Tab-separated table of C-alpha atoms and ligand atoms in Angstrom:
chain	number	residue	atom	x	y	z
X	1	MET	CA	-47.487	-56.610	-7.076
X	2	ARG	CA	-49.076	-53.292	-8.156
X	3	THR	CA	-52.804	-52.811	-7.531
X	4	PRO	CA	-54.559	-53.170	-10.918
X	5	VAL	CA	-55.913	-49.861	-12.118
X	6	ALA	CA	-59.458	-51.306	-12.204
X	7	GLU	CA	-59.306	-51.473	-8.403
X	8	ARG	CA	-57.926	-47.957	-7.935
X	9	ARG	CA	-60.059	-44.919	-7.170
X	10	PRO	CA	-59.380	-41.243	-7.911
X	11	GLN	CA	-58.627	-38.713	-5.176
X	12	SER	CA	-61.909	-37.705	-3.538
X	13	PHE	CA	-62.586	-33.945	-3.358
X	14	GLU	CA	-63.753	-34.274	0.278
X	15	ARG	CA	-60.630	-32.687	1.743
X	16	VAL	CA	-59.197	-30.865	-1.286
X	17	LEU	CA	-58.808	-27.194	-0.344
X	18	SER	CA	-56.138	-25.652	-2.588
X	19	SER	CA	-56.818	-27.104	-6.037
X	20	MET	CA	-58.355	-25.255	-8.971
X	21	CYS	CA	-59.804	-28.525	-10.280
X	22	THR	CA	-63.238	-29.635	-9.105
X	23	GLU	CA	-66.052	-32.142	-9.525
X	24	PRO	CA	-67.278	-31.811	-13.137
X	25	HIS	CA	-70.955	-31.119	-13.819
X	26	PRO	CA	-72.791	-34.447	-14.453
X	27	ALA	CA	-73.705	-33.353	-17.995
X	28	ALA	CA	-70.020	-32.622	-18.637
X	29	ARG	CA	-69.006	-36.115	-17.510
X	30	ALA	CA	-71.609	-37.701	-19.788
X	31	ALA	CA	-70.607	-35.573	-22.783
X	32	ALA	CA	-66.924	-36.336	-22.171
X	33	ASP	CA	-67.667	-40.040	-22.242
X	34	ARG	CA	-69.554	-39.750	-25.561
X	35	PHE	CA	-66.791	-37.783	-27.328
X	36	LEU	CA	-63.735	-39.528	-25.864
X	37	THR	CA	-62.638	-40.840	-29.249
X	38	SER	CA	-63.214	-37.690	-31.343
X	39	ASN	CA	-60.224	-35.560	-32.269
X	40	PRO	CA	-60.995	-31.840	-32.601
X	41	GLY	CA	-57.454	-31.454	-33.970
X	42	ASP	CA	-58.812	-32.778	-37.276
X	43	PRO	CA	-62.256	-31.198	-37.605
X	44	ALA	CA	-62.591	-32.133	-41.276
X	45	THR	CA	-62.665	-35.791	-40.220
X	46	TYR	CA	-64.322	-35.339	-36.824
X	47	GLY	CA	-66.891	-32.750	-37.898
X	48	GLU	CA	-69.297	-33.007	-34.984
X	49	ILE	CA	-66.701	-32.191	-32.340
X	50	GLY	CA	-65.414	-29.385	-34.593
X	51	ASP	CA	-68.901	-27.833	-34.555
X	52	ILE	CA	-69.134	-28.268	-30.797
X	53	GLU	CA	-65.778	-26.543	-30.350
X	54	ALA	CA	-67.063	-23.560	-32.344
X	55	ASP	CA	-70.048	-23.414	-29.954
X	56	VAL	CA	-67.719	-23.460	-26.945
X	57	VAL	CA	-65.650	-20.603	-28.375
X	58	ASP	CA	-68.887	-18.608	-28.914
X	59	ALA	CA	-70.020	-19.337	-25.358
X	60	LEU	CA	-66.635	-18.318	-23.944
X	61	GLY	CA	-66.872	-15.153	-26.044
X	62	ASP	CA	-70.252	-14.358	-24.407
X	63	LEU	CA	-68.706	-14.864	-21.020
X	64	ALA	CA	-65.669	-12.670	-21.753
X	65	GLY	CA	-67.506	-9.889	-23.618
X	66	LEU	CA	-66.487	-10.642	-27.211
X	67	SER	CA	-69.248	-10.983	-29.815
X	68	GLU	CA	-67.238	-12.595	-32.628
X	69	PRO	CA	-64.557	-14.556	-30.828
X	70	ASN	CA	-61.671	-16.434	-32.360
X	71	GLY	CA	-60.028	-19.195	-30.381
X	72	TYR	CA	-59.994	-22.838	-29.476
X	73	VAL	CA	-60.249	-25.271	-26.592
X	74	ALA	CA	-56.716	-25.829	-25.324
X	75	SER	CA	-55.307	-28.395	-22.916
X	76	GLY	CA	-55.432	-25.824	-20.120
X	77	GLY	CA	-54.283	-22.408	-18.988
X	78	THR	CA	-50.643	-23.218	-19.611
X	79	GLU	CA	-51.173	-23.876	-23.314
X	80	ALA	CA	-53.446	-20.842	-23.645
X	81	ASN	CA	-50.833	-18.571	-22.049
X	82	ILE	CA	-48.056	-20.064	-24.175
X	83	GLN	CA	-50.098	-19.443	-27.314
X	84	ALA	CA	-50.893	-15.843	-26.348
X	85	MET	CA	-47.172	-15.185	-25.985
X	86	HIS	CA	-46.412	-17.231	-29.119
X	87	ALA	CA	-48.756	-15.095	-31.250
X	88	ALA	CA	-47.372	-11.878	-29.746
X	89	ARG	CA	-43.831	-12.970	-30.525
X	90	ASN	CA	-44.714	-13.940	-34.100
X	91	LEU	CA	-46.504	-10.640	-34.700
X	92	ALA	CA	-43.847	-8.444	-33.060
X	93	GLU	CA	-41.726	-6.245	-35.277
X	94	THR	CA	-38.541	-6.683	-33.283
X	95	ALA	CA	-35.815	-9.304	-33.213
X	96	GLU	CA	-35.561	-9.131	-29.398
X	97	PRO	CA	-39.087	-9.171	-28.021
X	98	ASN	CA	-39.802	-8.956	-24.311
X	99	VAL	CA	-42.940	-9.700	-22.310
X	100	VAL	CA	-43.922	-7.837	-19.147
X	101	THR	CA	-45.920	-9.601	-16.414
X	102	PRO	CA	-46.556	-8.890	-12.746
X	103	THR	CA	-44.772	-11.332	-10.409
X	104	SER	CA	-48.225	-12.676	-9.550
X	105	ALA	CA	-48.556	-14.158	-13.062
X	106	HIS	CA	-48.757	-17.954	-13.236
X	107	PHE	CA	-45.517	-19.909	-13.777
X	108	SER	CA	-46.777	-20.947	-17.219
X	109	PHE	CA	-45.462	-17.584	-18.488
X	110	HIS	CA	-41.966	-18.656	-17.436
X	111	LYS	CA	-42.376	-21.876	-19.435
X	112	ALA	CA	-43.659	-19.869	-22.387
X	113	ALA	CA	-40.790	-17.381	-22.348
X	114	GLU	CA	-38.226	-20.151	-22.132
X	115	LEU	CA	-39.787	-22.108	-24.994
X	116	LEU	CA	-40.232	-19.074	-27.212
X	117	GLY	CA	-36.860	-17.464	-26.554
X	118	VAL	CA	-38.510	-14.310	-25.268
X	119	GLU	CA	-37.198	-12.121	-22.440
X	120	LEU	CA	-39.623	-12.181	-19.501
X	121	ARG	CA	-39.697	-9.054	-17.356
X	122	THR	CA	-41.506	-9.723	-14.078
X	123	VAL	CA	-42.554	-6.641	-12.185
X	124	PRO	CA	-43.291	-6.544	-8.418
X	125	THR	CA	-46.935	-6.213	-7.407
X	126	ASP	CA	-48.310	-3.510	-5.113
X	127	ALA	CA	-48.863	-4.073	-1.392
X	128	ASP	CA	-52.217	-5.728	-2.097
X	129	HIS	CA	-50.805	-8.265	-4.606
X	130	ARG	CA	-52.071	-6.545	-7.769
X	131	ALA	CA	-49.997	-5.451	-10.781
X	132	ASP	CA	-48.423	-2.069	-10.107
X	133	VAL	CA	-49.269	0.058	-13.164
X	134	ASP	CA	-46.361	2.478	-12.633
X	135	ALA	CA	-43.895	-0.394	-12.362
X	136	VAL	CA	-45.298	-2.021	-15.519
X	137	THR	CA	-45.059	1.336	-17.319
X	138	ALA	CA	-41.406	1.608	-16.292
X	139	ALA	CA	-40.672	-1.928	-17.543
X	140	VAL	CA	-42.077	-1.655	-21.099
X	141	ASP	CA	-40.061	-0.351	-24.037
X	142	GLU	CA	-40.138	-0.416	-27.846
X	143	ASP	CA	-39.298	-4.150	-27.836
X	144	THR	CA	-42.250	-5.107	-25.630
X	145	ALA	CA	-44.408	-7.547	-27.577
X	146	LEU	CA	-46.894	-8.345	-24.829
X	147	VAL	CA	-48.139	-7.025	-21.495
X	148	VAL	CA	-49.984	-9.493	-19.247
X	149	GLY	CA	-52.668	-8.750	-16.674
X	150	VAL	CA	-54.051	-11.361	-14.292
X	151	ALA	CA	-57.779	-11.483	-13.583
X	152	GLY	CA	-57.940	-13.857	-10.638
X	153	SER	CA	-54.386	-14.592	-9.510
X	154	THR	CA	-53.447	-18.135	-8.561
X	155	GLU	CA	-52.109	-17.300	-5.111
X	156	TYR	CA	-54.359	-14.478	-3.853
X	157	GLY	CA	-57.322	-14.345	-6.265
X	158	ARG	CA	-56.480	-10.744	-7.130
X	159	VAL	CA	-57.756	-8.894	-10.217
X	160	ASP	CA	-55.211	-6.536	-11.770
X	161	PRO	CA	-56.258	-3.058	-13.014
X	162	ILE	CA	-56.997	-4.405	-16.498
X	163	PRO	CA	-58.071	-1.180	-18.320
X	164	ALA	CA	-55.002	0.719	-17.024
X	165	LEU	CA	-52.660	-2.109	-18.052
X	166	ALA	CA	-54.296	-2.215	-21.493
X	167	ASP	CA	-53.519	1.489	-21.856
X	168	VAL	CA	-49.877	0.894	-20.905
X	169	ALA	CA	-49.667	-1.839	-23.548
X	170	ALA	CA	-51.310	0.344	-26.210
X	171	ASP	CA	-48.946	3.263	-25.463
X	172	ALA	CA	-45.975	0.898	-25.846
X	173	GLY	CA	-47.328	-0.539	-29.126
X	174	ALA	CA	-47.574	-3.970	-27.450
X	175	ARG	CA	-50.343	-6.549	-27.378
X	176	PHE	CA	-52.298	-7.139	-24.175
X	177	HIS	CA	-53.235	-10.531	-22.708
X	178	VAL	CA	-55.521	-11.235	-19.741
X	179	ASP	CA	-55.053	-14.459	-17.802
X	180	ALA	CA	-58.489	-15.259	-16.381
X	181	ALA	CA	-57.852	-19.023	-16.378
X	182	TRP	CA	-59.482	-19.451	-12.973
X	183	GLY	CA	-61.261	-16.120	-12.439
X	184	GLY	CA	-63.100	-16.068	-15.760
X	185	TYR	CA	-66.154	-17.966	-14.543
X	186	TYR	CA	-66.630	-15.605	-11.545
X	187	LEU	CA	-65.770	-12.248	-13.097
X	188	PRO	CA	-68.940	-11.830	-15.241
X	189	PHE	CA	-70.800	-11.503	-11.922
X	190	SER	CA	-68.314	-9.729	-9.652
X	191	GLY	CA	-68.504	-6.206	-11.100
X	192	HIS	CA	-64.824	-6.033	-12.147
X	193	ASP	CA	-63.546	-4.563	-15.425
X	194	TRP	CA	-61.659	-7.538	-16.819
X	195	GLY	CA	-62.724	-8.687	-20.307
X	196	PHE	CA	-62.848	-7.693	-23.980
X	197	ALA	CA	-65.755	-5.284	-23.401
X	198	ASP	CA	-63.913	-3.419	-20.643
X	199	ALA	CA	-60.512	-2.794	-22.210
X	200	ASP	CA	-58.390	-3.171	-25.315
X	201	VAL	CA	-57.651	-6.864	-24.709
X	202	ASP	CA	-56.095	-8.860	-27.569
X	203	THR	CA	-56.122	-12.349	-26.052
X	204	LEU	CA	-57.615	-13.952	-22.963
X	205	THR	CA	-57.244	-17.278	-21.168
X	206	VAL	CA	-60.300	-18.817	-19.485
X	207	ASP	CA	-60.382	-22.468	-18.459
X	208	PRO	CA	-63.539	-24.584	-18.510
X	209	HIS	CA	-61.695	-27.261	-16.483
X	210	LYS	CA	-61.360	-24.937	-13.500
X	211	ALA	CA	-64.468	-23.097	-12.243
X	212	GLY	CA	-66.288	-23.941	-15.512
X	213	ARG	CA	-66.912	-27.515	-14.275
X	214	ALA	CA	-65.831	-29.275	-17.478
X	215	VAL	CA	-63.580	-32.339	-17.267
X	216	VAL	CA	-59.792	-32.080	-17.506
X	217	PRO	CA	-58.341	-31.216	-20.054
X	218	SER	CA	-60.290	-28.179	-21.131
X	219	GLY	CA	-58.696	-24.741	-21.389
X	220	GLY	CA	-59.687	-21.749	-23.464
X	221	ILE	CA	-57.771	-19.217	-25.536
X	222	LEU	CA	-59.761	-16.348	-27.041
X	223	ALA	CA	-58.556	-13.674	-29.450
X	224	ARG	CA	-60.214	-10.478	-30.624
X	225	GLU	CA	-58.744	-10.794	-34.152
X	226	GLN	CA	-58.423	-13.764	-36.518
X	227	GLU	CA	-54.889	-12.461	-37.210
X	228	THR	CA	-53.832	-13.911	-33.840
X	229	LEU	CA	-54.745	-17.467	-34.821
X	230	ASP	CA	-53.265	-16.939	-38.285
X	231	ALA	CA	-49.978	-16.059	-36.590
X	232	LEU	CA	-50.041	-19.480	-34.910
X	233	ALA	CA	-51.196	-21.616	-37.821
X	234	VAL	CA	-49.098	-24.220	-39.578
X	235	GLU	CA	-49.990	-26.268	-42.668
X	236	THR	CA	-51.081	-29.841	-41.988
X	237	PRO	CA	-50.331	-31.853	-45.130
X	238	TYR	CA	-51.487	-35.334	-44.074
X	239	LEU	CA	-54.789	-34.342	-42.395
X	240	GLU	CA	-58.121	-33.662	-44.065
X	241	THR	CA	-57.890	-30.240	-42.400
X	242	GLN	CA	-55.516	-27.768	-44.101
X	243	SER	CA	-54.004	-25.909	-41.148
X	244	GLN	CA	-53.814	-25.972	-37.372
X	245	ALA	CA	-53.309	-23.139	-34.868
X	246	THR	CA	-53.184	-25.296	-31.743
X	247	LEU	CA	-50.013	-26.221	-29.885
X	248	THR	CA	-50.990	-29.866	-29.472
X	249	GLY	CA	-51.964	-32.077	-32.405
X	250	THR	CA	-54.507	-34.722	-31.472
X	251	ARG	CA	-56.690	-33.225	-28.720
X	252	SER	CA	-59.314	-34.428	-26.321
X	253	GLY	CA	-62.852	-34.430	-27.697
X	254	ALA	CA	-63.848	-35.147	-24.105
X	255	GLY	CA	-62.636	-31.749	-22.896
X	256	VAL	CA	-64.384	-29.928	-25.733
X	257	ALA	CA	-67.726	-31.729	-25.332
X	258	ALA	CA	-67.594	-31.371	-21.549
X	259	ALA	CA	-67.018	-27.627	-21.816
X	260	ALA	CA	-70.027	-27.314	-24.132
X	261	ALA	CA	-72.260	-29.382	-21.846
X	262	ALA	CA	-71.220	-27.520	-18.690
X	263	MET	CA	-71.818	-24.154	-20.328
X	264	GLU	CA	-75.219	-25.231	-21.664
X	265	ALA	CA	-76.201	-26.314	-18.163
X	266	LEU	CA	-74.749	-23.409	-16.188
X	267	TRP	CA	-74.309	-20.227	-18.251
X	268	PRO	CA	-75.213	-17.762	-16.930
X	269	ASP	CA	-77.504	-18.480	-13.969
X	270	GLY	CA	-75.744	-21.562	-12.609
X	271	TYR	CA	-72.354	-19.844	-12.670
X	272	ARG	CA	-73.844	-16.711	-11.084
X	273	GLU	CA	-75.328	-18.773	-8.254
X	274	GLU	CA	-72.009	-20.537	-7.748
X	275	TYR	CA	-70.147	-17.208	-7.684
X	276	GLU	CA	-72.514	-15.870	-5.026
X	277	ARG	CA	-72.278	-19.045	-2.947
X	278	ALA	CA	-68.479	-19.225	-3.169
X	279	ALA	CA	-67.963	-15.502	-2.493
X	280	SER	CA	-70.089	-15.576	0.638
X	281	LEU	CA	-68.389	-18.783	1.825
X	282	ALA	CA	-64.975	-17.161	1.312
X	283	ASP	CA	-66.079	-14.141	3.386
X	284	TRP	CA	-67.375	-16.465	6.081
X	285	LEU	CA	-64.123	-18.446	6.187
X	286	ALA	CA	-62.079	-15.235	6.318
X	287	ALA	CA	-64.136	-14.013	9.307
X	288	GLU	CA	-63.824	-17.381	11.090
X	289	LEU	CA	-60.044	-17.371	10.622
X	290	ARG	CA	-59.724	-13.776	11.801
X	291	GLY	CA	-61.750	-14.737	14.867
X	292	ARG	CA	-59.046	-17.316	15.592
X	293	GLY	CA	-56.317	-14.661	15.426
X	294	CYS	CA	-55.036	-15.549	11.913
X	295	ARG	CA	-53.940	-12.747	9.590
X	296	VAL	CA	-56.096	-13.102	6.469
X	297	VAL	CA	-55.628	-11.534	3.016
X	298	ASP	CA	-59.051	-10.006	2.259
X	299	PRO	CA	-60.684	-12.225	-0.399
X	300	GLU	CA	-61.479	-10.457	-3.681
X	301	LEU	CA	-62.602	-13.566	-5.592
X	302	PRO	CA	-63.419	-16.842	-3.763
X	303	LEU	CA	-59.885	-17.610	-2.536
X	304	VAL	CA	-58.714	-17.125	1.040
X	305	ALA	CA	-54.993	-16.830	1.851
X	306	PHE	CA	-54.058	-16.723	5.519
X	307	GLU	CA	-51.070	-17.049	7.798
X	308	LEU	CA	-50.823	-20.383	9.540
X	309	PRO	CA	-48.019	-21.505	11.846
X	310	GLU	CA	-45.957	-24.376	10.457
X	311	ALA	CA	-47.052	-26.799	13.194
X	312	ALA	CA	-50.766	-26.233	12.492
X	313	PHE	CA	-50.183	-26.422	8.710
X	314	SER	CA	-48.406	-29.774	9.049
X	315	ALA	CA	-51.053	-31.103	11.464
X	316	VAL	CA	-53.996	-30.401	9.153
X	317	ARG	CA	-52.126	-31.892	6.223
X	318	GLU	CA	-51.450	-34.922	8.398
X	319	ALA	CA	-55.212	-35.089	9.009
X	320	GLY	CA	-55.687	-35.449	5.249
X	321	TRP	CA	-56.486	-31.877	4.205
X	322	ARG	CA	-54.936	-31.121	0.823
X	323	LEU	CA	-53.735	-27.607	1.626
X	324	ALA	CA	-50.943	-25.706	-0.156
X	325	ARG	CA	-49.061	-22.500	0.550
X	326	THR	CA	-48.355	-19.350	-1.467
X	327	GLY	CA	-44.725	-18.570	-2.355
X	328	ALA	CA	-44.703	-16.180	0.627
X	329	GLY	CA	-45.947	-18.928	2.945
X	330	GLU	CA	-49.680	-18.248	3.515
X	331	ALA	CA	-52.042	-21.226	3.440
X	332	ARG	CA	-54.529	-20.955	0.593
X	333	VAL	CA	-58.124	-22.187	0.347
X	334	VAL	CA	-59.655	-22.001	-3.131
X	335	VAL	CA	-63.434	-22.063	-2.699
X	336	MET	CA	-64.195	-24.299	-5.671
X	337	PRO	CA	-67.671	-25.783	-6.294
X	338	HIS	CA	-66.847	-28.908	-4.241
X	339	VAL	CA	-65.882	-26.804	-1.190
X	340	THR	CA	-68.888	-26.548	1.137
X	341	ARG	CA	-69.604	-24.874	4.466
X	342	GLU	CA	-69.790	-28.323	6.048
X	343	MET	CA	-66.341	-29.178	4.753
X	344	LEU	CA	-64.849	-25.898	5.981
X	345	THR	CA	-66.487	-26.361	9.386
X	346	ALA	CA	-64.755	-29.746	9.689
X	347	PHE	CA	-61.474	-28.142	8.565
X	348	LEU	CA	-61.785	-25.381	11.182
X	349	ALA	CA	-62.494	-27.970	13.879
X	350	ASP	CA	-59.261	-29.793	12.960
X	351	LEU	CA	-57.428	-26.461	12.893
X	352	ASP	CA	-58.752	-25.539	16.353
X	353	ALA	CA	-57.141	-28.634	17.789
X	354	HIS	CA	-53.739	-27.364	16.599
X	355	LEU	CA	-53.840	-23.569	16.942
X	356	ASP	CA	-52.351	-22.163	20.174
B	1	LIG	N1	-53.274	-19.227	-15.132
B	1	LIG	C1	-53.746	-19.162	-13.875
B	1	LIG	C2	-54.199	-17.842	-13.322
B	1	LIG	C3	-53.817	-20.321	-13.083
B	1	LIG	O1	-54.268	-20.232	-11.842
B	1	LIG	C4	-53.372	-21.538	-13.644
B	1	LIG	C5	-53.415	-22.776	-12.852
B	1	LIG	O2	-53.742	-22.797	-11.708
B	1	LIG	C6	-52.888	-21.551	-14.949
B	1	LIG	C7	-52.854	-20.383	-15.678
B	1	LIG	C8	-52.399	-22.838	-15.589
B	1	LIG	O3	-53.476	-23.638	-15.892
B	1	LIG	P1	-53.311	-25.212	-16.224
B	1	LIG	O4	-52.797	-25.831	-14.957
B	1	LIG	O5	-54.685	-25.610	-16.607
B	1	LIG	O6	-52.334	-25.335	-17.338
């Protein structure tokens, strides 16, 4: 007999080290509960959540340096990246469009290319895991519809040289997309050039359900020009609303309301404080690991990748730590809001018992 769902409990974050999800802000949880039954996919019927979504897009625009943003709250970074490529494909003036990404780009771009029938050209990163501008330049041609830069890579937390990549895209006559799905809530405070104010960025992904502390599902796609959303829009005959630019139809009002509530509570000071806390905790963890003889990839944003022998990796997982590896094999700690010094101290103590 299965345990009834009423008796089941969600995974606690106590030992979750590699996830980009986190404990939502309490105001986000409450807002999600209130708007659970509203569908922002039909804002003419569900007007209140439609207005809230417009506020979220404005707030995300503030965060990413765009004063009159276009966009919507997506189901996550995957949908936002698919839609950025979708718009680029629809706007391209070639029958055989290609998209150029560094190999560090999230696997959602592979899904997108497959769905959209676009050639994906993945270009090796430099020795420090960032997009190699010369290699990207060599990969673009007159059929390039989109160049992608990553601002906060999933595996190493690296920020690509966004202004230089934007120039490569402009020279090739291609659009330029920045994937800041995870990094976007840290980058306004880190001193990087990454957003609409720093470079000729056409579209940008930033996810409230990651470091933004909204509930899942809550992703963000932003566009400099309305033309981008127009290129995605279809007519919607049976709804009160006339057209829809989203990939999904009915969407979660919970994700939209939660994003608004989290941003009201935390933008900008709360997010700045969290960036400072997480960055210094990442530096501390990196130093502790180095002190134990581990090779550590220097953290750029609050994410620490480090070499860990297989036996120690398996032992800490056995002890309940939810730890994942990069494609190249390093263990990876993402210093999300639920990750505390106390938690990492307990992790290191378990690690000590298994390191030679
Ligand atoms: N982009 C980046 C940089 C990510 O790290 C992730 C997920 O970790 C995604 C996109 C995909 O986001 P989601 O899982 O919300 O679809």
